[in-house]
């Protein structure tokens, strides 16, 4: 099994991420693909990875470069701000070994961070667990990646949904591990959430043109928010999602006008 980690100026979170991959109960090949980092990222990557590559311009291209250079029959894609539970690799290897019809695996994702909005994000992520409209596979059989051509390098947002759904469209099954990952949100603010979604919104029109594009409706997820147990956090999720929706729309409009 190979784990591919794309990076760019990821020094704050990268060592914890790579250490968690090295702590897997099943040995893995670790490939880091860096995009011209100017902080301590390259040195951290060199200390942990079997292979460090340089590539870009965006994470879809980095991931494709990584899996094509990998030796594993199974490839997992982990972001540099994630911490991987120790049993993920062994569970994934067992699942693919037992089921030749399995094409990909979702790794359940929760989050942590600093401040009120990071706590709100954690509540949101827990509401998404098990929702096939939101979750996307992060681990794939290498032959499935080759069949669909890997990540669409025309997308640098929504690319995880796109790849997982194209693999599923070949008739391969998408499963799920029980062990998960934690996403380090850092100090999340409404401003940073808006700006990030505005950036992602540049790829929204292109994604919506894909035949496998998902709906952005979240009615089922919102019904799972802890309205009685954590009413303030649940209300915060609604505010956060409204802010992010505004960012996505602003980014999509800018893309339509040819703006950056």
PDB file of C-alpha atoms in Angstrom:
ATOM      1  CA  UNK A   1       0.000   0.000   0.000  1.00  0.00           C
ATOM      2  CA  UNK A   2       1.209   3.505  -0.882  1.00  0.00           C
ATOM      3  CA  UNK A   3       0.137   6.740   0.817  1.00  0.00           C
ATOM      4  CA  UNK A   4       0.447   9.929  -1.249  1.00  0.00           C
ATOM      5  CA  UNK A   5       0.556  13.284   0.534  1.00  0.00           C
ATOM      6  CA  UNK A   6       0.481  16.527  -1.520  1.00  0.00           C
ATOM      7  CA  UNK A   7       2.075  19.518   0.236  1.00  0.00           C
ATOM      8  CA  UNK A   8       2.639  23.220  -0.076  1.00  0.00           C
ATOM      9  CA  UNK A   9       3.962  25.261   2.852  1.00  0.00           C
ATOM     10  CA  UNK A  10       2.563  22.626   5.216  1.00  0.00           C
ATOM     11  CA  UNK A  11       5.204  22.753   7.969  1.00  0.00           C
ATOM     12  CA  UNK A  12       2.668  23.500  10.734  1.00  0.00           C
ATOM     13  CA  UNK A  13       0.825  20.205  10.285  1.00  0.00           C
ATOM     14  CA  UNK A  14       3.043  17.983   8.166  1.00  0.00           C
ATOM     15  CA  UNK A  15       5.188  16.276  10.793  1.00  0.00           C
ATOM     16  CA  UNK A  16       2.172  15.076  12.763  1.00  0.00           C
ATOM     17  CA  UNK A  17       0.587  13.838   9.528  1.00  0.00           C
ATOM     18  CA  UNK A  18       3.638  11.907   8.318  1.00  0.00           C
ATOM     19  CA  UNK A  19       4.376  10.512  11.784  1.00  0.00           C
ATOM     20  CA  UNK A  20       0.835   9.096  11.911  1.00  0.00           C
ATOM     21  CA  UNK A  21       1.379   7.395   8.560  1.00  0.00           C
ATOM     22  CA  UNK A  22       4.677   5.929   9.717  1.00  0.00           C
ATOM     23  CA  UNK A  23       2.910   4.645  12.856  1.00  0.00           C
ATOM     24  CA  UNK A  24       0.524   2.446  10.840  1.00  0.00           C
ATOM     25  CA  UNK A  25       0.354  -1.164  11.993  1.00  0.00           C
ATOM     26  CA  UNK A  26       0.726  -2.206   8.328  1.00  0.00           C
ATOM     27  CA  UNK A  27       3.943  -0.903   6.689  1.00  0.00           C
ATOM     28  CA  UNK A  28       3.312   1.482   3.800  1.00  0.00           C
ATOM     29  CA  UNK A  29       5.250   3.269   1.096  1.00  0.00           C
ATOM     30  CA  UNK A  30       5.069   7.023   1.726  1.00  0.00           C
ATOM     31  CA  UNK A  31       5.259   9.454  -1.205  1.00  0.00           C
ATOM     32  CA  UNK A  32       5.204  13.228  -0.621  1.00  0.00           C
ATOM     33  CA  UNK A  33       4.651  15.547  -3.589  1.00  0.00           C
ATOM     34  CA  UNK A  34       5.629  19.115  -2.787  1.00  0.00           C
ATOM     35  CA  UNK A  35       4.635  22.199  -4.756  1.00  0.00           C
ATOM     36  CA  UNK A  36       7.566  24.624  -4.292  1.00  0.00           C
ATOM     37  CA  UNK A  37       7.224  25.096  -0.524  1.00  0.00           C
ATOM     38  CA  UNK A  38       9.220  27.940   1.011  1.00  0.00           C
ATOM     39  CA  UNK A  39       8.888  26.901   4.667  1.00  0.00           C
ATOM     40  CA  UNK A  40      10.206  23.785   6.443  1.00  0.00           C
ATOM     41  CA  UNK A  41       8.034  21.375   4.450  1.00  0.00           C
ATOM     42  CA  UNK A  42      10.798  19.856   2.264  1.00  0.00           C
ATOM     43  CA  UNK A  43      13.007  19.031   5.259  1.00  0.00           C
ATOM     44  CA  UNK A  44      10.118  17.404   7.154  1.00  0.00           C
ATOM     45  CA  UNK A  45       9.129  15.412   4.074  1.00  0.00           C
ATOM     46  CA  UNK A  46      12.690  14.188   3.562  1.00  0.00           C
ATOM     47  CA  UNK A  47      12.837  12.955   7.160  1.00  0.00           C
ATOM     48  CA  UNK A  48       9.760  10.712   6.811  1.00  0.00           C
ATOM     49  CA  UNK A  49       9.018   9.891   3.168  1.00  0.00           C
ATOM     50  CA  UNK A  50      10.373   7.092   1.007  1.00  0.00           C
ATOM     51  CA  UNK A  51      10.094   9.392  -1.993  1.00  0.00           C
ATOM     52  CA  UNK A  52       9.787  13.181  -2.240  1.00  0.00           C
ATOM     53  CA  UNK A  53       8.714  14.574  -5.605  1.00  0.00           C
ATOM     54  CA  UNK A  54       8.162  18.120  -6.820  1.00  0.00           C
ATOM     55  CA  UNK A  55       5.079  18.916  -8.852  1.00  0.00           C
ATOM     56  CA  UNK A  56       2.076  21.152  -9.379  1.00  0.00           C
ATOM     57  CA  UNK A  57       0.394  23.448 -10.156  1.00  0.00           C
ATOM     58  CA  UNK A  58      -2.435  22.129  -7.963  1.00  0.00           C
ATOM     59  CA  UNK A  59      -3.191  19.133  -5.760  1.00  0.00           C
ATOM     60  CA  UNK A  60      -4.920  17.033  -8.436  1.00  0.00           C
ATOM     61  CA  UNK A  61      -1.729  17.067 -10.508  1.00  0.00           C
ATOM     62  CA  UNK A  62       0.348  16.391  -7.394  1.00  0.00           C
ATOM     63  CA  UNK A  63      -1.742  13.357  -6.466  1.00  0.00           C
ATOM     64  CA  UNK A  64      -1.540  11.975  -9.999  1.00  0.00           C
ATOM     65  CA  UNK A  65       2.228  12.390 -10.007  1.00  0.00           C
ATOM     66  CA  UNK A  66       2.375  10.588  -6.667  1.00  0.00           C
ATOM     67  CA  UNK A  67       0.286   7.529  -7.499  1.00  0.00           C
ATOM     68  CA  UNK A  68       1.941   7.066 -10.883  1.00  0.00           C
ATOM     69  CA  UNK A  69       5.343   6.959  -9.155  1.00  0.00           C
ATOM     70  CA  UNK A  70       4.077   4.594  -6.444  1.00  0.00           C
ATOM     71  CA  UNK A  71       4.715   0.862  -6.196  1.00  0.00           C
ATOM     72  CA  UNK A  72       1.640  -0.125  -4.174  1.00  0.00           C
ATOM     73  CA  UNK A  73      -1.360  -2.009  -5.579  1.00  0.00           C
ATOM     74  CA  UNK A  74      -3.520   0.095  -3.256  1.00  0.00           C
ATOM     75  CA  UNK A  75      -3.077   3.886  -3.009  1.00  0.00           C
ATOM     76  CA  UNK A  76      -4.377   6.187  -0.273  1.00  0.00           C
ATOM     77  CA  UNK A  77      -4.463   9.969  -0.581  1.00  0.00           C
ATOM     78  CA  UNK A  78      -4.010  11.892   2.664  1.00  0.00           C
ATOM     79  CA  UNK A  79      -3.926  15.676   3.027  1.00  0.00           C
ATOM     80  CA  UNK A  80      -0.991  17.233   4.849  1.00  0.00           C
ATOM     81  CA  UNK A  81      -3.246  18.582   7.621  1.00  0.00           C
ATOM     82  CA  UNK A  82      -4.641  15.171   8.547  1.00  0.00           C
ATOM     83  CA  UNK A  83      -3.750  12.684  11.280  1.00  0.00           C
ATOM     84  CA  UNK A  84      -4.376   9.044  10.344  1.00  0.00           C
ATOM     85  CA  UNK A  85      -5.569   6.471  12.897  1.00  0.00           C
ATOM     86  CA  UNK A  86      -3.057   3.601  13.266  1.00  0.00           C
ATOM     87  CA  UNK A  87      -5.331   0.879  11.876  1.00  0.00           C
ATOM     88  CA  UNK A  88      -6.324   2.496   8.568  1.00  0.00           C
ATOM     89  CA  UNK A  89      -3.668   0.857   6.376  1.00  0.00           C
ATOM     90  CA  UNK A  90      -4.190  -2.659   7.755  1.00  0.00           C
ATOM     91  CA  UNK A  91      -7.969  -2.378   7.467  1.00  0.00           C
ATOM     92  CA  UNK A  92      -7.744  -1.091   3.909  1.00  0.00           C
ATOM     93  CA  UNK A  93      -5.304  -3.794   2.850  1.00  0.00           C
ATOM     94  CA  UNK A  94      -7.576  -6.462   4.301  1.00  0.00           C
ATOM     95  CA  UNK A  95     -10.660  -5.065   2.600  1.00  0.00           C
ATOM     96  CA  UNK A  96      -9.086  -4.947  -0.855  1.00  0.00           C
ATOM     97  CA  UNK A  97      -7.571  -8.399  -0.405  1.00  0.00           C
ATOM     98  CA  UNK A  98     -10.929  -9.894   0.500  1.00  0.00           C
ATOM     99  CA  UNK A  99     -13.079  -8.241  -2.192  1.00  0.00           C
ATOM    100  CA  UNK A 100     -11.883  -8.102  -5.825  1.00  0.00           C
ATOM    101  CA  UNK A 101     -14.906  -5.959  -6.699  1.00  0.00           C
ATOM    102  CA  UNK A 102     -13.864  -3.204  -4.303  1.00  0.00           C
ATOM    103  CA  UNK A 103     -12.615  -0.082  -6.078  1.00  0.00           C
ATOM    104  CA  UNK A 104     -12.325   2.459  -3.286  1.00  0.00           C
ATOM    105  CA  UNK A 105     -12.707   3.089   0.427  1.00  0.00           C
ATOM    106  CA  UNK A 106     -13.996   6.073   2.356  1.00  0.00           C
ATOM    107  CA  UNK A 107     -11.938   6.914   5.445  1.00  0.00           C
ATOM    108  CA  UNK A 108     -14.309   8.531   7.979  1.00  0.00           C
ATOM    109  CA  UNK A 109     -13.190  12.087   8.714  1.00  0.00           C
ATOM    110  CA  UNK A 110     -13.618  14.161  11.824  1.00  0.00           C
ATOM    111  CA  UNK A 111     -11.876  17.416  12.707  1.00  0.00           C
ATOM    112  CA  UNK A 112     -10.306  19.442  15.471  1.00  0.00           C
ATOM    113  CA  UNK A 113      -8.882  22.949  15.840  1.00  0.00           C
ATOM    114  CA  UNK A 114      -8.806  26.129  17.859  1.00  0.00           C
ATOM    115  CA  UNK A 115     -11.677  28.456  18.654  1.00  0.00           C
ATOM    116  CA  UNK A 116     -15.450  28.457  18.331  1.00  0.00           C
ATOM    117  CA  UNK A 117     -15.660  27.965  14.560  1.00  0.00           C
ATOM    118  CA  UNK A 118     -13.330  24.968  14.653  1.00  0.00           C
ATOM    119  CA  UNK A 119     -15.641  23.420  17.247  1.00  0.00           C
ATOM    120  CA  UNK A 120     -18.558  24.171  14.941  1.00  0.00           C
ATOM    121  CA  UNK A 121     -16.749  22.454  12.079  1.00  0.00           C
ATOM    122  CA  UNK A 122     -16.233  19.377  14.263  1.00  0.00           C
ATOM    123  CA  UNK A 123     -19.996  19.213  14.885  1.00  0.00           C
ATOM    124  CA  UNK A 124     -20.616  19.554  11.145  1.00  0.00           C
ATOM    125  CA  UNK A 125     -18.150  16.796  10.246  1.00  0.00           C
ATOM    126  CA  UNK A 126     -19.753  14.401  12.726  1.00  0.00           C
ATOM    127  CA  UNK A 127     -23.112  15.016  11.061  1.00  0.00           C
ATOM    128  CA  UNK A 128     -21.613  13.987   7.716  1.00  0.00           C
ATOM    129  CA  UNK A 129     -20.352  10.593   8.901  1.00  0.00           C
ATOM    130  CA  UNK A 130     -21.909   7.845   6.822  1.00  0.00           C
ATOM    131  CA  UNK A 131     -23.574  10.265   4.372  1.00  0.00           C
ATOM    132  CA  UNK A 132     -22.744   9.071   0.816  1.00  0.00           C
ATOM    133  CA  UNK A 133     -23.721  12.473  -0.590  1.00  0.00           C
ATOM    134  CA  UNK A 134     -20.841  14.095   1.314  1.00  0.00           C
ATOM    135  CA  UNK A 135     -18.136  11.494   1.910  1.00  0.00           C
ATOM    136  CA  UNK A 136     -15.651  10.549  -0.816  1.00  0.00           C
ATOM    137  CA  UNK A 137     -13.232   7.649  -1.107  1.00  0.00           C
ATOM    138  CA  UNK A 138      -9.564   8.338  -0.316  1.00  0.00           C
ATOM    139  CA  UNK A 139      -8.154   4.845  -0.897  1.00  0.00           C
ATOM    140  CA  UNK A 140      -8.258   3.161  -4.303  1.00  0.00           C
ATOM    141  CA  UNK A 141      -7.144   0.049  -6.067  1.00  0.00           C
ATOM    142  CA  UNK A 142      -4.341   1.124  -8.400  1.00  0.00           C
ATOM    143  CA  UNK A 143      -5.982  -0.572 -11.379  1.00  0.00           C
ATOM    144  CA  UNK A 144      -9.123   1.516 -10.771  1.00  0.00           C
ATOM    145  CA  UNK A 145      -7.072   4.716 -10.803  1.00  0.00           C
ATOM    146  CA  UNK A 146      -5.467   3.657 -14.064  1.00  0.00           C
ATOM    147  CA  UNK A 147      -8.827   2.786 -15.621  1.00  0.00           C
ATOM    148  CA  UNK A 148     -10.357   6.228 -14.975  1.00  0.00           C
ATOM    149  CA  UNK A 149      -7.130   8.212 -15.431  1.00  0.00           C
ATOM    150  CA  UNK A 150      -6.756   9.342 -11.826  1.00  0.00           C
ATOM    151  CA  UNK A 151      -7.754  12.799 -10.670  1.00  0.00           C
ATOM    152  CA  UNK A 152      -9.149  15.258 -13.191  1.00  0.00           C
ATOM    153  CA  UNK A 153      -6.430  17.911 -13.359  1.00  0.00           C
ATOM    154  CA  UNK A 154      -9.001  20.396 -14.605  1.00  0.00           C
ATOM    155  CA  UNK A 155     -10.444  20.395 -11.072  1.00  0.00           C
ATOM    156  CA  UNK A 156      -8.683  21.643  -7.954  1.00  0.00           C
ATOM    157  CA  UNK A 157     -11.871  21.513  -5.896  1.00  0.00           C
ATOM    158  CA  UNK A 158     -14.549  18.799  -5.806  1.00  0.00           C
ATOM    159  CA  UNK A 159     -11.900  16.526  -7.340  1.00  0.00           C
ATOM    160  CA  UNK A 160     -12.316  13.974  -4.548  1.00  0.00           C
ATOM    161  CA  UNK A 161     -16.038  13.575  -5.237  1.00  0.00           C
ATOM    162  CA  UNK A 162     -15.362  13.451  -8.963  1.00  0.00           C
ATOM    163  CA  UNK A 163     -12.760  10.677  -8.765  1.00  0.00           C
ATOM    164  CA  UNK A 164     -14.715   8.515  -6.332  1.00  0.00           C
ATOM    165  CA  UNK A 165     -17.865   8.776  -8.430  1.00  0.00           C
ATOM    166  CA  UNK A 166     -16.047   7.981 -11.678  1.00  0.00           C
ATOM    167  CA  UNK A 167     -14.556   4.867 -10.061  1.00  0.00           C
ATOM    168  CA  UNK A 168     -18.022   3.836  -8.835  1.00  0.00           C
ATOM    169  CA  UNK A 169     -19.419   4.408 -12.337  1.00  0.00           C
ATOM    170  CA  UNK A 170     -17.146   1.629 -13.659  1.00  0.00           C
ATOM    171  CA  UNK A 171     -19.125  -0.851 -11.557  1.00  0.00           C
ATOM    172  CA  UNK A 172     -16.604  -1.164  -8.732  1.00  0.00           C
ATOM    173  CA  UNK A 173     -17.892  -0.943  -5.193  1.00  0.00           C
ATOM    174  CA  UNK A 174     -16.981   1.862  -2.779  1.00  0.00           C
ATOM    175  CA  UNK A 175     -16.621   0.661   0.814  1.00  0.00           C
ATOM    176  CA  UNK A 176     -15.688   2.244   4.107  1.00  0.00           C
ATOM    177  CA  UNK A 177     -13.135   1.744   6.861  1.00  0.00           C
ATOM    178  CA  UNK A 178     -14.019   1.971  10.528  1.00  0.00           C
ATOM    179  CA  UNK A 179     -10.688   3.615  11.444  1.00  0.00           C
ATOM    180  CA  UNK A 180     -10.574   7.257  10.437  1.00  0.00           C
ATOM    181  CA  UNK A 181      -8.629  10.481  10.009  1.00  0.00           C
ATOM    182  CA  UNK A 182      -8.671  13.754  11.940  1.00  0.00           C
ATOM    183  CA  UNK A 183      -8.483  16.991   9.974  1.00  0.00           C
ATOM    184  CA  UNK A 184      -6.583  19.819  11.671  1.00  0.00           C
ATOM    185  CA  UNK A 185      -8.601  22.975  10.981  1.00  0.00           C
ATOM    186  CA  UNK A 186      -6.194  25.227  12.882  1.00  0.00           C
ATOM    187  CA  UNK A 187      -7.814  28.498  13.951  1.00  0.00           C
ATOM    188  CA  UNK A 188     -10.872  28.612  11.725  1.00  0.00           C
ATOM    189  CA  UNK A 189     -12.696  31.924  11.209  1.00  0.00           C
ATOM    190  CA  UNK A 190     -15.656  32.937   9.082  1.00  0.00           C
ATOM    191  CA  UNK A 191     -13.330  35.085   6.984  1.00  0.00           C
ATOM    192  CA  UNK A 192     -10.928  32.203   6.299  1.00  0.00           C
ATOM    193  CA  UNK A 193     -13.842  29.849   5.543  1.00  0.00           C
ATOM    194  CA  UNK A 194     -15.304  32.345   3.063  1.00  0.00           C
ATOM    195  CA  UNK A 195     -11.972  32.930   1.339  1.00  0.00           C
ATOM    196  CA  UNK A 196     -11.249  29.214   1.017  1.00  0.00           C
ATOM    197  CA  UNK A 197     -14.672  28.500  -0.495  1.00  0.00           C
ATOM    198  CA  UNK A 198     -14.345  31.481  -2.812  1.00  0.00           C
ATOM    199  CA  UNK A 199     -11.138  29.909  -4.104  1.00  0.00           C
ATOM    200  CA  UNK A 200     -12.856  26.535  -4.519  1.00  0.00           C
ATOM    201  CA  UNK A 201     -15.758  28.221  -6.280  1.00  0.00           C
ATOM    202  CA  UNK A 202     -13.533  28.878  -9.275  1.00  0.00           C
ATOM    203  CA  UNK A 203     -13.978  25.213 -10.176  1.00  0.00           C
ATOM    204  CA  UNK A 204     -17.690  24.978  -9.373  1.00  0.00           C
ATOM    205  CA  UNK A 205     -18.957  25.609 -12.939  1.00  0.00           C
ATOM    206  CA  UNK A 206     -16.548  23.027 -14.369  1.00  0.00           C
ATOM    207  CA  UNK A 207     -17.553  20.465 -11.757  1.00  0.00           C
ATOM    208  CA  UNK A 208     -21.271  21.011 -12.270  1.00  0.00           C
ATOM    209  CA  UNK A 209     -20.787  20.189 -15.965  1.00  0.00           C
ATOM    210  CA  UNK A 210     -19.522  16.688 -15.094  1.00  0.00           C
ATOM    211  CA  UNK A 211     -22.108  13.931 -15.665  1.00  0.00           C
ATOM    212  CA  UNK A 212     -21.467  12.502 -12.185  1.00  0.00           C
ATOM    213  CA  UNK A 213     -21.672  15.868 -10.348  1.00  0.00           C
ATOM    214  CA  UNK A 214     -23.324  15.651  -6.939  1.00  0.00           C
ATOM    215  CA  UNK A 215     -26.118  17.758  -5.559  1.00  0.00           C
ATOM    216  CA  UNK A 216     -25.122  20.357  -2.984  1.00  0.00           C
ATOM    217  CA  UNK A 217     -28.326  19.911  -0.980  1.00  0.00           C
ATOM    218  CA  UNK A 218     -27.695  18.996   2.665  1.00  0.00           C
ATOM    219  CA  UNK A 219     -31.193  18.562   4.072  1.00  0.00           C
ATOM    220  CA  UNK A 220     -30.535  15.081   5.471  1.00  0.00           C
ATOM    221  CA  UNK A 221     -27.285  16.154   7.063  1.00  0.00           C
ATOM    222  CA  UNK A 222     -28.810  19.212   8.693  1.00  0.00           C
ATOM    223  CA  UNK A 223     -31.462  17.032  10.311  1.00  0.00           C
ATOM    224  CA  UNK A 224     -28.655  15.166  12.087  1.00  0.00           C
ATOM    225  CA  UNK A 225     -27.306  18.274  13.805  1.00  0.00           C
ATOM    226  CA  UNK A 226     -27.496  18.126  17.638  1.00  0.00           C
ATOM    227  CA  UNK A 227     -30.166  20.805  18.008  1.00  0.00           C
ATOM    228  CA  UNK A 228     -31.086  19.831  21.564  1.00  0.00           C
ATOM    229  CA  UNK A 229     -27.674  18.851  22.914  1.00  0.00           C
ATOM    230  CA  UNK A 230     -25.653  21.687  21.331  1.00  0.00           C
ATOM    231  CA  UNK A 231     -28.046  24.335  19.987  1.00  0.00           C
ATOM    232  CA  UNK A 232     -25.369  27.050  19.766  1.00  0.00           C
ATOM    233  CA  UNK A 233     -23.003  24.809  17.800  1.00  0.00           C
ATOM    234  CA  UNK A 234     -25.838  23.625  15.556  1.00  0.00           C
ATOM    235  CA  UNK A 235     -26.790  27.235  14.822  1.00  0.00           C
ATOM    236  CA  UNK A 236     -23.119  27.936  14.163  1.00  0.00           C
ATOM    237  CA  UNK A 237     -23.086  25.212  11.494  1.00  0.00           C
ATOM    238  CA  UNK A 238     -25.901  26.986   9.665  1.00  0.00           C
ATOM    239  CA  UNK A 239     -24.007  30.280   9.782  1.00  0.00           C
ATOM    240  CA  UNK A 240     -20.782  28.618   8.647  1.00  0.00           C
ATOM    241  CA  UNK A 241     -22.471  26.843   5.740  1.00  0.00           C
ATOM    242  CA  UNK A 242     -24.216  30.049   4.631  1.00  0.00           C
ATOM    243  CA  UNK A 243     -20.875  31.851   4.684  1.00  0.00           C
ATOM    244  CA  UNK A 244     -19.221  29.103   2.662  1.00  0.00           C
ATOM    245  CA  UNK A 245     -22.092  28.994   0.163  1.00  0.00           C
ATOM    246  CA  UNK A 246     -21.649  32.721  -0.399  1.00  0.00           C
ATOM    247  CA  UNK A 247     -17.944  32.138  -0.979  1.00  0.00           C
ATOM    248  CA  UNK A 248     -18.588  29.364  -3.500  1.00  0.00           C
ATOM    249  CA  UNK A 249     -21.031  31.508  -5.452  1.00  0.00           C
ATOM    250  CA  UNK A 250     -18.663  34.478  -5.454  1.00  0.00           C
ATOM    251  CA  UNK A 251     -15.852  32.271  -6.740  1.00  0.00           C
ATOM    252  CA  UNK A 252     -18.078  30.769  -9.437  1.00  0.00           C
ATOM    253  CA  UNK A 253     -19.159  34.228 -10.601  1.00  0.00           C
ATOM    254  CA  UNK A 254     -15.537  35.386 -10.714  1.00  0.00           C
ATOM    255  CA  UNK A 255     -14.600  32.317 -12.764  1.00  0.00           C
ATOM    256  CA  UNK A 256     -17.429  33.066 -15.188  1.00  0.00           C
ATOM    257  CA  UNK A 257     -16.027  36.558 -15.702  1.00  0.00           C
ATOM    258  CA  UNK A 258     -12.507  35.230 -16.155  1.00  0.00           C
ATOM    259  CA  UNK A 259     -11.323  36.786 -12.894  1.00  0.00           C
ATOM    260  CA  UNK A 260      -8.814  35.297 -10.449  1.00  0.00           C
TER     261      UNK A 260
END
